[in-house]
Amino acid sequence: IGEKIHEANNVWETNRLNGSDISEADRIADSIAEVDGIELIRSGEYGADYDNRCMNFAFGEINKEPWAEPHKQMPKEFNADTIAFLKQHSYQFVQLPAEGDVILYTYAGQKQMDDPNYRIGFTHYGIVDKDNKVISKFGQGPVVKHPAGLVPTNYGKYAYFMRKQIPNTQNNIEPK
């Protein structure tokens, strides 16, 4: 998978710089659907999606977060400390994923995750669907449905899940 995405990125860069047709990059990226377990949901659009990546897809397009609109830069705070930023926006880590949860990929193991001084860098984001598979956007490439562990190796060795907590609006109601 990673090789196909890497090849698509190289074709896009080369063709974009020399004024050639960039649709070949989309075709190459979409060919990841040939991998067992990968289902193509939406074709890649390398020319149109340079600034619309997995985080914009998961948080903006799917979860409708105003701070993650497609084709907009993510807030600096998101990139500086993703976990703190997401917690400020009511996301909490969960052990067992459910439909709608965000999956975050990283190289950081649990020891680093538990260390408050360790800056965690996340490499990919997706959304868990009703079949407990992940729907994610591979860079500028396609939106695909895949098992959680079937991602390019450069996305990291570990995955964590976060769920948006809905505030209890009934705090002031006394039980009868």
XYZ file of C-alpha atoms in Angstrom:
176
model
C 0.000 0.000 0.000
C 2.721 2.406 1.008
C 4.649 1.753 -2.213
C 1.617 2.601 -4.347
C 0.928 5.800 -2.405
C 4.605 6.752 -2.602
C 4.635 6.102 -6.360
C 1.465 8.170 -6.815
C 3.032 11.045 -4.860
C 6.167 10.900 -7.027
C 4.160 10.884 -10.264
C 2.041 13.785 -9.037
C 5.113 15.843 -8.060
C 6.948 15.124 -11.314
C 3.960 15.715 -13.592
C 2.836 18.809 -11.696
C 6.268 20.394 -11.978
C 6.647 19.716 -15.698
C 3.047 20.579 -16.587
C 2.019 17.023 -17.497
C -1.275 15.291 -16.782
C -1.529 14.450 -13.067
C -4.441 12.010 -13.412
C -1.920 9.143 -13.583
C -1.223 9.771 -9.882
C -4.910 9.260 -9.094
C -4.974 5.997 -11.064
C -1.907 4.679 -9.240
C -3.262 5.658 -5.803
C -6.670 4.144 -6.576
C -4.958 0.852 -7.459
C -4.557 0.171 -3.730
C -8.110 -1.190 -4.013
C -6.468 -4.220 -5.634
C -5.023 -5.127 -2.211
C -7.149 -7.707 -0.378
C -9.088 -5.982 2.388
C -9.057 -2.498 0.807
C -12.301 -1.095 -0.586
C -12.220 2.096 -2.647
C -14.854 4.551 -1.391
C -13.830 7.638 -3.372
C -11.084 8.097 -5.944
C -8.086 10.222 -5.187
C -7.867 13.747 -6.537
C -4.227 14.709 -6.317
C -4.694 18.042 -8.066
C -7.660 19.119 -5.941
C -6.711 17.580 -2.600
C -3.198 18.842 -1.922
C -4.435 20.545 1.249
C -7.179 18.063 2.104
C -5.684 15.171 4.022
C -6.732 12.419 6.418
C -7.187 14.770 9.378
C -9.451 17.096 7.372
C -11.407 14.063 6.208
C -11.846 12.444 9.638
C -12.449 15.514 11.761
C -13.877 17.945 9.189
C -15.730 16.011 6.520
C -16.992 13.184 8.742
C -17.161 14.650 12.271
C -18.040 18.165 11.046
C -15.595 19.889 13.388
C -15.434 23.585 12.396
C -11.700 23.694 13.133
C -10.947 20.947 10.568
C -12.784 22.047 7.447
C -11.680 20.326 4.254
C -9.107 22.365 2.307
C -8.235 24.480 5.364
C -5.095 24.275 7.444
C -5.457 22.569 10.781
C -5.034 24.845 13.819
C -1.452 25.247 15.037
C -2.555 23.924 18.433
C -3.696 20.680 16.802
C -0.232 20.063 15.405
C 1.609 21.325 18.493
C -0.159 19.008 20.960
C -2.796 16.879 19.267
C -3.900 15.055 22.414
C -4.406 18.225 24.474
C -6.199 19.883 21.562
C -8.566 16.944 21.073
C -9.262 16.683 24.797
C -10.159 20.401 24.816
C -12.654 19.576 22.086
C -14.261 16.755 24.113
C -12.409 13.764 22.647
C -11.372 11.044 25.086
C -9.367 7.862 24.616
C -11.371 4.623 24.582
C -10.176 1.022 24.715
C -12.834 -0.612 22.560
C -13.685 1.170 19.318
C -17.246 1.856 18.242
C -18.788 3.347 15.131
C -17.786 6.997 14.785
C -14.622 6.800 16.882
C -11.463 8.367 15.497
C -8.428 6.137 15.063
C -5.028 7.797 15.433
C -1.871 6.110 14.120
C 1.575 6.729 15.606
C 4.974 5.279 16.379
C 4.467 6.022 20.081
C 3.838 3.009 22.265
C 1.909 3.036 25.535
C 5.012 4.014 27.542
C 5.384 7.217 25.483
C 1.619 7.831 25.573
C 1.709 7.698 29.378
C 4.667 10.099 29.620
C 3.328 13.676 29.899
C 6.685 15.049 28.698
C 6.741 12.998 25.487
C 5.403 14.839 22.446
C 3.231 12.397 20.532
C 3.228 12.723 16.760
C 0.335 11.166 14.893
C 0.771 10.094 11.285
C -2.742 9.169 10.136
C -6.392 9.500 11.147
C -9.549 7.641 10.198
C -13.065 6.898 11.395
C -14.357 3.533 12.622
C -17.447 2.390 10.720
C -20.333 0.124 11.729
C -18.394 -2.960 10.568
C -15.488 -2.039 12.892
C -13.366 -1.196 9.859
C -11.718 2.151 9.225
C -12.632 4.704 6.600
C -9.725 7.009 5.908
C -8.151 9.190 3.285
C -4.641 8.206 2.272
C -2.965 11.611 1.921
C -4.092 13.334 -1.261
C -5.198 9.976 -2.533
C -8.381 7.971 -2.244
C -10.830 7.457 0.586
C -10.781 3.768 1.444
C -12.339 1.295 3.837
C -9.857 -1.076 5.444
C -9.085 -3.128 8.556
C -7.376 -0.995 11.213
C -4.045 -2.760 10.725
C -3.997 -2.538 6.933
C -2.288 0.826 6.369
C 1.079 1.888 4.954
C 3.890 0.937 7.344
C 5.022 4.566 7.560
C 1.796 5.361 9.455
C 3.317 3.800 12.573
C 3.154 0.649 14.657
C 0.363 1.650 17.046
C -3.230 2.820 16.826
C -5.367 4.495 19.476
C -9.044 5.366 19.504
C -10.749 8.546 20.642
C -14.452 9.245 21.013
C -16.184 12.604 21.021
C -17.960 12.910 24.346
C -21.376 14.527 24.228
C -21.875 16.779 27.249
C -24.654 15.813 29.603
C -27.229 18.566 29.169
C -29.423 17.210 31.936
C -27.085 17.975 34.849
C -29.629 20.218 36.570
C -32.509 17.750 36.484
C -33.250 16.034 39.778
C -34.209 12.352 39.582
C -37.732 11.640 40.834
